[in-house]
Structure formats: C-alpha cells, structure tokens
Coordinates of C-alpha atoms and ligand atoms in Angstrom, one line a residue:
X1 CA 90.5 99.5 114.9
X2 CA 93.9 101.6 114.8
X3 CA 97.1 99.8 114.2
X4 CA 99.8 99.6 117.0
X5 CA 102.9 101.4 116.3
X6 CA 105.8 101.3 118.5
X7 CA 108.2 104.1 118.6
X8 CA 111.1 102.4 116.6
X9 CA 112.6 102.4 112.8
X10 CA 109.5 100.9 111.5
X11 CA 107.0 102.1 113.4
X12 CA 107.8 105.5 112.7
X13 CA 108.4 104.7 108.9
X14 CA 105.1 103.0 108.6
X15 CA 103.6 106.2 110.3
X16 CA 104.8 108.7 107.4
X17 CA 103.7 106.4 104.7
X18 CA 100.6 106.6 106.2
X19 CA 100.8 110.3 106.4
X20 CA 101.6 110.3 103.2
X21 CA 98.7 108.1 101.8
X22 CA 96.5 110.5 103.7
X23 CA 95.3 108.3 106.7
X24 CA 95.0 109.9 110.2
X25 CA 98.1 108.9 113.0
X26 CA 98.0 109.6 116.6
X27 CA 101.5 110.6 117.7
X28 CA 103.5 111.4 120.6
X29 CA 104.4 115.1 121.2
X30 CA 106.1 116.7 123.9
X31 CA 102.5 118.2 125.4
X32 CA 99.7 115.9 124.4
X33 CA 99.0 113.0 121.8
X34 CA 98.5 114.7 118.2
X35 CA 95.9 113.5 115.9
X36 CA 98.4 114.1 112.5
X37 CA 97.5 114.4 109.1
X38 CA 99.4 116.0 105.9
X39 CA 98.7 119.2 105.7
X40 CA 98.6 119.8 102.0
X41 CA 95.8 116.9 101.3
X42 CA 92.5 118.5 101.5
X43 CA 91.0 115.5 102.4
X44 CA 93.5 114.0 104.7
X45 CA 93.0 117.6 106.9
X46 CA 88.9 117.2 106.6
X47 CA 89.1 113.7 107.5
X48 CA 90.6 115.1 111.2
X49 CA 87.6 117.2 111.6
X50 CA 85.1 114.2 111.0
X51 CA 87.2 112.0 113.5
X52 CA 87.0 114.8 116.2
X53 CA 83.6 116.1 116.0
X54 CA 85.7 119.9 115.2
X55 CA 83.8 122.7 114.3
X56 CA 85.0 123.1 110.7
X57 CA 85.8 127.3 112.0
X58 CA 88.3 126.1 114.8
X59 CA 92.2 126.0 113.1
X60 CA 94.3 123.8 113.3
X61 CA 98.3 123.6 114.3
X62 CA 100.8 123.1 111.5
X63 CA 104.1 120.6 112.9
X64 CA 107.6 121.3 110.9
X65 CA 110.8 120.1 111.9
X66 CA 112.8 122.8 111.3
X67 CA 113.1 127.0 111.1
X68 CA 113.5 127.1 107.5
X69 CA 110.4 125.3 106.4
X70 CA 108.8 127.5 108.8
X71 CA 110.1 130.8 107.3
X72 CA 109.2 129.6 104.0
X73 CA 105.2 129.1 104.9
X74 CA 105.0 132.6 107.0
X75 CA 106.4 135.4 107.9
X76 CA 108.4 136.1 111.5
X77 CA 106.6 139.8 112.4
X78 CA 108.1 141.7 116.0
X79 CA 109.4 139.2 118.3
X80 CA 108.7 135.5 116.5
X81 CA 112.2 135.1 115.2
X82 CA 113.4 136.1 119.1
X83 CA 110.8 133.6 120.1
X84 CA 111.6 130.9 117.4
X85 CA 115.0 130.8 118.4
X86 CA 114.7 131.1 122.4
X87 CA 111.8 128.1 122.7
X88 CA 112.2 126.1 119.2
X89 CA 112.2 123.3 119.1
X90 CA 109.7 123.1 122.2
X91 CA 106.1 123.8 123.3
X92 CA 105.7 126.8 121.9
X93 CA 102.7 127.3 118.7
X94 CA 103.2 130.5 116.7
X95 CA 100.4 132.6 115.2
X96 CA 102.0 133.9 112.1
X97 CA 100.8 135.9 109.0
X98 CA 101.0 133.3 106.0
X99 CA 103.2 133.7 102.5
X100 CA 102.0 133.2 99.7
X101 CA 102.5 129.7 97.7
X102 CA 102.7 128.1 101.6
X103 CA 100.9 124.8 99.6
X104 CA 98.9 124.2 102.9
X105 CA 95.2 123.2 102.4
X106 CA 92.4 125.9 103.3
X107 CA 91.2 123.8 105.7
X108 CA 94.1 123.9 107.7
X109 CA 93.7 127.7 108.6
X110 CA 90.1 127.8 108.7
X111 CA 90.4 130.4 106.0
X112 CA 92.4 132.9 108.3
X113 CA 95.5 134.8 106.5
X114 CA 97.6 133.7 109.7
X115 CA 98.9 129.7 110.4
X116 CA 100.0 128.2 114.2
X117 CA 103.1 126.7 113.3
X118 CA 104.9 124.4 116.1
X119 CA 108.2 122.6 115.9
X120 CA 108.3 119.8 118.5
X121 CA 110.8 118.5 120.3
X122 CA 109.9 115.0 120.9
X123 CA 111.9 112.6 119.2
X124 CA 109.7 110.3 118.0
X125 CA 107.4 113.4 116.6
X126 CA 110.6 114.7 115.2
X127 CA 111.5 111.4 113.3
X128 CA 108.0 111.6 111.7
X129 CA 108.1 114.7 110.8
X130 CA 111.1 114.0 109.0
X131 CA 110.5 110.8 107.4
X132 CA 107.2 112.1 106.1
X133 CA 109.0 115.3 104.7
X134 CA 105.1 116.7 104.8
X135 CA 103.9 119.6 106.9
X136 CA 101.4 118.0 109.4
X137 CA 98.3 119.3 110.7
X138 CA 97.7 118.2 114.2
X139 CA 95.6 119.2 116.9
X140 CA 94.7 117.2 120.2
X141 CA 94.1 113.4 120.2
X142 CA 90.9 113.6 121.9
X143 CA 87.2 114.1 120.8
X144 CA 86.3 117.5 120.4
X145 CA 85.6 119.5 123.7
X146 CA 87.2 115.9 125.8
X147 CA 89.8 115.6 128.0
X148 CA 93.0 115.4 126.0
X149 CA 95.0 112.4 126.0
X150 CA 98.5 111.8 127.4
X151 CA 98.7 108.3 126.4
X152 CA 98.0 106.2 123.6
X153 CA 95.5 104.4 125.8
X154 CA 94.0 107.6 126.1
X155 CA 93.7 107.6 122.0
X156 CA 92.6 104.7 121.3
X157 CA 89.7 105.1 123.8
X158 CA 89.0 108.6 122.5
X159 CA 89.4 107.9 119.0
X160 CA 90.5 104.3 118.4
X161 CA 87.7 103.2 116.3
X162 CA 87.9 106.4 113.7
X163 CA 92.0 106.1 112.8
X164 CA 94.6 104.4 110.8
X165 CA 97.3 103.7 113.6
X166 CA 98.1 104.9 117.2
X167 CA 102.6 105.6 117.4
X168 CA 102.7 104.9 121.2
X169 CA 105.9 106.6 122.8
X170 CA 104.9 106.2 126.5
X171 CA 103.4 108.8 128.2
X172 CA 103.8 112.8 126.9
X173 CA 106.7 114.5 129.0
X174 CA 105.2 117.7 129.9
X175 CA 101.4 117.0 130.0
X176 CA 99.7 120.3 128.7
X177 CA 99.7 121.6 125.3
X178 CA 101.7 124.4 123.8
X179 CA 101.5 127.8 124.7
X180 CA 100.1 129.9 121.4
X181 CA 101.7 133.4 120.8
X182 CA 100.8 136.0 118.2
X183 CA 103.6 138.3 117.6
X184 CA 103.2 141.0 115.8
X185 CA 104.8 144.9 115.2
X186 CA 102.1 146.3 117.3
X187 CA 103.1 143.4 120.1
X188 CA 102.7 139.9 121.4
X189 CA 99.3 138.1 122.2
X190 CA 98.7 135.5 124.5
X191 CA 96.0 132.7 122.7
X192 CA 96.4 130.5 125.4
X193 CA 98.3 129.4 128.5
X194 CA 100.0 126.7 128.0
X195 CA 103.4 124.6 128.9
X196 CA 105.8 127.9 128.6
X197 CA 105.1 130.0 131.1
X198 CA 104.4 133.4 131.0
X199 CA 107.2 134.2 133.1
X200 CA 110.0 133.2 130.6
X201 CA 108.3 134.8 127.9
X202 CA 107.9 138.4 128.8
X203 CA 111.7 138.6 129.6
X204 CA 111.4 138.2 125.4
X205 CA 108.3 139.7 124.3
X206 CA 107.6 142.7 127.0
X207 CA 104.5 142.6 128.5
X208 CA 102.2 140.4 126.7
X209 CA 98.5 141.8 125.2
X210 CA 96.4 139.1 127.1
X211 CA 92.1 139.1 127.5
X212 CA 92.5 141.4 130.7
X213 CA 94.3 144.0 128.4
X214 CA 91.9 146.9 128.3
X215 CA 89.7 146.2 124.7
X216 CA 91.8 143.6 123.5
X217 CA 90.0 140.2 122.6
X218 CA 92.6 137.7 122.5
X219 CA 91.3 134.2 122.6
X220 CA 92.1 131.4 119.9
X221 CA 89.1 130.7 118.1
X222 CA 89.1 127.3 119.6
X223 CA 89.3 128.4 123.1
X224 CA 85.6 127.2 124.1
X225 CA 84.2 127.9 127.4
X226 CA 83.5 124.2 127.7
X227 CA 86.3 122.0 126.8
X228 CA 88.7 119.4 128.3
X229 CA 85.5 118.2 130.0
X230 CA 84.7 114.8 131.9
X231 CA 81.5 113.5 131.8
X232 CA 81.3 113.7 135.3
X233 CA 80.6 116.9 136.4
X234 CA 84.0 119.3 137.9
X235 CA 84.2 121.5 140.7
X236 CA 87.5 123.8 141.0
X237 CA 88.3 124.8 144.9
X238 CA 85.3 125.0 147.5
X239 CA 83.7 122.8 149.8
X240 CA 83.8 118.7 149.1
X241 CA 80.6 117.2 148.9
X242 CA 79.6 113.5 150.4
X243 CA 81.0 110.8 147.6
X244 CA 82.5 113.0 145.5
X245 CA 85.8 112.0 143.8
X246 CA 88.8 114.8 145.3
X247 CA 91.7 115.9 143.4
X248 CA 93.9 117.0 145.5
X249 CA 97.4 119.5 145.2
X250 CA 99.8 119.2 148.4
X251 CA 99.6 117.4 151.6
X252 CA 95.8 116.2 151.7
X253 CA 93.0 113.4 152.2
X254 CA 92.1 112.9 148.4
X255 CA 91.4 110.0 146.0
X256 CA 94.1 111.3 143.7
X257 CA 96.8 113.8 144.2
X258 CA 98.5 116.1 141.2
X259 CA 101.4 116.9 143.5
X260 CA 101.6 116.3 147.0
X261 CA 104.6 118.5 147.4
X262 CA 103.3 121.2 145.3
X263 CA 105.3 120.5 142.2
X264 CA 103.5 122.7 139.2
X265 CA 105.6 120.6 136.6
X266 CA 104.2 117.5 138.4
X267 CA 100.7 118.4 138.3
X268 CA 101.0 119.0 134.7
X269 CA 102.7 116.1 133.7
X270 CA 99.5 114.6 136.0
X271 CA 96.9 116.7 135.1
X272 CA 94.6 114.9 131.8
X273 CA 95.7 111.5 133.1
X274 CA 94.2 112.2 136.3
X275 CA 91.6 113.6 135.0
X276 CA 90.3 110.7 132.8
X277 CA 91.3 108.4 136.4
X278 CA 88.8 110.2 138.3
X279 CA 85.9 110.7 135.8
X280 CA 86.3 106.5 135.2
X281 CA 86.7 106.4 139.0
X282 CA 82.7 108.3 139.7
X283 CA 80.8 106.5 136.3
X284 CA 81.8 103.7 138.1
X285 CA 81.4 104.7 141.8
X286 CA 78.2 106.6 140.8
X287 CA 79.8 109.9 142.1
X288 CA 77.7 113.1 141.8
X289 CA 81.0 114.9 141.0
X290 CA 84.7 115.6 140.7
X291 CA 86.5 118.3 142.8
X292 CA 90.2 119.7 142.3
X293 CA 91.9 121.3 144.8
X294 CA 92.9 125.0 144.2
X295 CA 95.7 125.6 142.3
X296 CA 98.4 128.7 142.5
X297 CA 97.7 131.0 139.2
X298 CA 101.9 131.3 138.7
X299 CA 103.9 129.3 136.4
X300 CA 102.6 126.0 134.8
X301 CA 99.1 127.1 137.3
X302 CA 98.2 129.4 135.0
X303 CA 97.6 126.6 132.0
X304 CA 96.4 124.3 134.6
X305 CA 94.0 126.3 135.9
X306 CA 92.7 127.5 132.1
X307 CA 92.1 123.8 131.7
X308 CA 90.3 123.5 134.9
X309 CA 87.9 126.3 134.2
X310 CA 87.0 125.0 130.9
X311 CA 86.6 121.9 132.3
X312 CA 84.0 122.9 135.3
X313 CA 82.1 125.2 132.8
X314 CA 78.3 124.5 131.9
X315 CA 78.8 122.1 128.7
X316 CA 77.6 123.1 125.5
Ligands
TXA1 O1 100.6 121.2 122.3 C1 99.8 121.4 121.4 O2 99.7 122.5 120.9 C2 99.0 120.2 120.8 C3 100.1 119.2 120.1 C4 99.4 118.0 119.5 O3 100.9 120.0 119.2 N1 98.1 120.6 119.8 C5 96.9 121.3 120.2 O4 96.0 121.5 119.1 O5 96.7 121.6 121.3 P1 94.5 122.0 119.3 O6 93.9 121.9 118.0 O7 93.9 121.1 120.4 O8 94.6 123.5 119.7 C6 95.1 124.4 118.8 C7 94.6 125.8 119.1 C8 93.1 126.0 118.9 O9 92.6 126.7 120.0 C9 93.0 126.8 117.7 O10 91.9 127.6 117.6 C10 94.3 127.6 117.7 O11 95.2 126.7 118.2 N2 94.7 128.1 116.4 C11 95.1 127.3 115.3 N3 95.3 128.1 114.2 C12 95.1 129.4 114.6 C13 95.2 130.7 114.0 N4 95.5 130.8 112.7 N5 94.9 131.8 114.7 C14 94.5 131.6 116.0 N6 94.4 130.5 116.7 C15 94.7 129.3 116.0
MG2 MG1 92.7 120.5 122.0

C-alpha cells in the first residue's frame, strides 16, 4: 500500500528521493492530484502507464518549476512566451515544439516532436519540483478514463495499491485540470478547456483555433469521448428519473449541489469530489443513474461541461 506523506520538510523530501529512485508519487497540484514520476527514467515514465491502465499513444504533461528549464527543453513559437509569462506559474499546460538534447524519455511524448510543459503553482508541488531538481511527468491521479481525484483519499482509492507514496496537501484549490494551449506562428489551439478560461486568454492569443474552427481538428490525443466516468451511469440536463441521484447548480431539490448560488469557481472546486459522492451514493442506493443539472457554457462552464460530456458518453 502507498506510504502517507504529509505536506511538510520531510514529507516532501522523502517524495523527491523517491522520484529520484524512480518510484511513482501522487502529489498535490493546483487542479487535480498528479501521478509524478522522473521524466528522464524510461522506466519510472512506463511504470505510470501500467499503474493507470494509459494507452501507451496518450502523452503525458512535463512539471518544471521555473521558465528557464522550460526554454531549455522547447521552444516558445507565436504567443507562448506572452502566455508563459501572463498565466506561469498557474494552470496553464503548453504544447510546445521540443529542442533537441531536452533528455526527456520517448515515453514521455508518445513519440510526438512537441512536449506539454506546465509550471504549477502549488506550493507543495513547487517544493518537489525543486527538491527533486528532475523534470516530472505527471498526468491525473486517477485510473485511466475515472473520475479524477481531488484528494488524496481519492488516490489512494484510485490507485492506492499500485504506488510508492501518496503527498496529501488537502484538497486541490481549483478542482479541474489545466487548460492545454498550442501556440504556434500560424496561431493558438485550444486542446482542452480547462481551469483558465477562454475569456482571459483571447485578450492574449486573438481568437483561439478550437474543433468548431472550420477544418481544424484540435483535440489532445487523450481527449477520449469516454473519460472522467462513474460507474454509475450520468445524465447532463433533462428530465430526473424515479431514484436517481441529482446534482444540482443553483437554488434546487437535489442530493448534492455544485453551487447553489451559481458560483462557476465553486462548482469546480466541487465538481470530481462530487462526482465520486454521488456515484458511491447510487452503488450503494442501487440508483439507476446520476443527473447533473445544466450548466452555463461561459467561464469555468465551459471545462465543466467538457468533463460532463465525457462523463455521460457511452463507455468504451
Ligand atoms: O491540471 C493538469 O493538467 C493535471 C495536473 C496533474 O498537472 N494533469 C493532467 O494530465 O490533466 P492528463 O495526463 O490527465 O492530461 C494531459 C493531456 C492529455 O489529454 C494528453 O493527451 C495531452 O495532455 N498531451 C500531453 N502531451 C501532449 C502533446 N505533446 N500534444 C498534445 N497533447 C498532449
Ligand atoms: Mg486525466
């Protein structure tokens, strides 16, 4: 079973020796729980891929703590420096074409030319990052195609049984995961919604090359139809059926509510934990299903929403 870390001088210095030794750590971000591994041990990276269930063609993100190990691993094309400087260090993942000597493992990219770089700003990520003076490869702490975890409970029922340690630092601020850009001369591509909105982007970037842009195919190769799912079947909007489990959004008769004065940021912050309430809540309750209130496409919505509909779709 995975060790218990706290978030404190040796918690976080017994995490980076583990990094370093190659063993997988869950750790705290500002989005979601990251399942972290040095990124220059081959086997460290392939060892996150068993523990997942990944698909070995789905990327993963590289974590630095700081601009210049970025530069030195990729190159800034169009507006990443603007964007670098504007949302790092922060929720933002970059899509950026690598240099060469970058030391990474193949694995990491998925044999693309281009790495997602992110620079968190959580502390406790941040004094990792820094005590393991590694580049770490870290995607989501949850089984593939699961809901994501927001907790270190979450984890260690996701994943518990298949890691070195859990870092625990309470429950992740902001609640959904990094919004993925790919800048480029020719402009900016949305990969996915996520915790920066588009709205204080496009100030930056001009209007963004998204999958309704006429002939553009824009999704992140990881972008599944079915992911973040329950086991319980999901509903988004409509009618509730007899004994199924509501989530609701605003003043409403519901089981659980993401924000009952509307809050976007609240229903984030809300959203996986919620979501993992209410599919425990019908195993046990024998509900035929889960329903979520609809939800405003504007703002923090819009990467709610994504979630949702990956959530409700058929499962693979
Ligand atoms: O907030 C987050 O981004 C969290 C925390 C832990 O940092 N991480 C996260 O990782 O959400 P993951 O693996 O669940 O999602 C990463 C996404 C995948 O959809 C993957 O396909 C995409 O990033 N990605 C990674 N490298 C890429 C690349 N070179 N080109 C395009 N997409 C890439
Ligand atoms: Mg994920």
């Amino acid at each position: 079973m995975a060790e218990d870390l706290l978030p404190d001088a040796t918690g976080i210095a017994r995490a980076a020796a583990l990094l370093r030794a190659g063993a997988l750590v869950a750790l705290p971000s500002e989005t979601v729980y990251g399942l972290a591994a040095d990124a220059t041990q081959d086997s460290a990276v392939a060892a996150i891929y068993t523990a997942k269930g990944r698909p070995d063609f789905n990327p993963l993100i590289v974590h630095l703590p700081d601009l210049d190990s970025a530069m030195a691993i990729a190159d800034f094309p169009g507006t990443a420096r603007a964007l670098a400087d504007a949302f790092w260090p922060g929720p933002l993942t970059l899509v950026l074409p690598l240099k060469p000597g970058h030391g990474l493992s193949a694995r990491v990219t998925a044999g693309h030319a281009t790495v997602a770089i992110r620079l968190p700003a959580h502390p406790v990520m941040q004094a990792v990052l820094q005590a393991a003076a590694r580049p770490i490869a870290a995607p989501s702490a949850n089984p593939s195609g699961k809901i994501s975890a927001t907790t270190a409970a979450h984890v260690r029922a996701g994943l518990g049984g298949r890691i070195a340690a859990i870092l625990d630092g309470g429950p992740t601020p902001v609640g959904v995961e990094s919004t993925i850009l790919a800048p480029s001369a020719d402009g900016t591509r949305l990969l996915r919604e996520g915790a920066i909105p588009r709205e204080v982007i496009t100030p930056i970037t001009g209007p963004l090359i998204t999958d309704t842009t006429p002939g553009a195919r824009v999704e992140a190769p990881g972008q599944l139809a079915s992911h973040y799912a329950p086991l319980t079947p999901l509903h988004l909007g409509g009618t509730a059926q007899p004994g199924e489990i509501i989530i609701g959004f605003g003043p409403m008769a519901c089981a659980l509510n993401l924000s009952e004065n509307c809050d976007l940021v609240e229903a984030a912050t809300r959203l996986f934990a919620m979501l993992h309430q209410a599919d425990a809540m019908a195993q046990s309750h024998g509900a035929p299903a889960i329903r979520v209130a609809p939800i405003p496409e504007m703002g923090l919505g819009r990467a709610i929403n994504d979630r949702l509909r990956r959530a409700a779709a058929p499962r693979a």
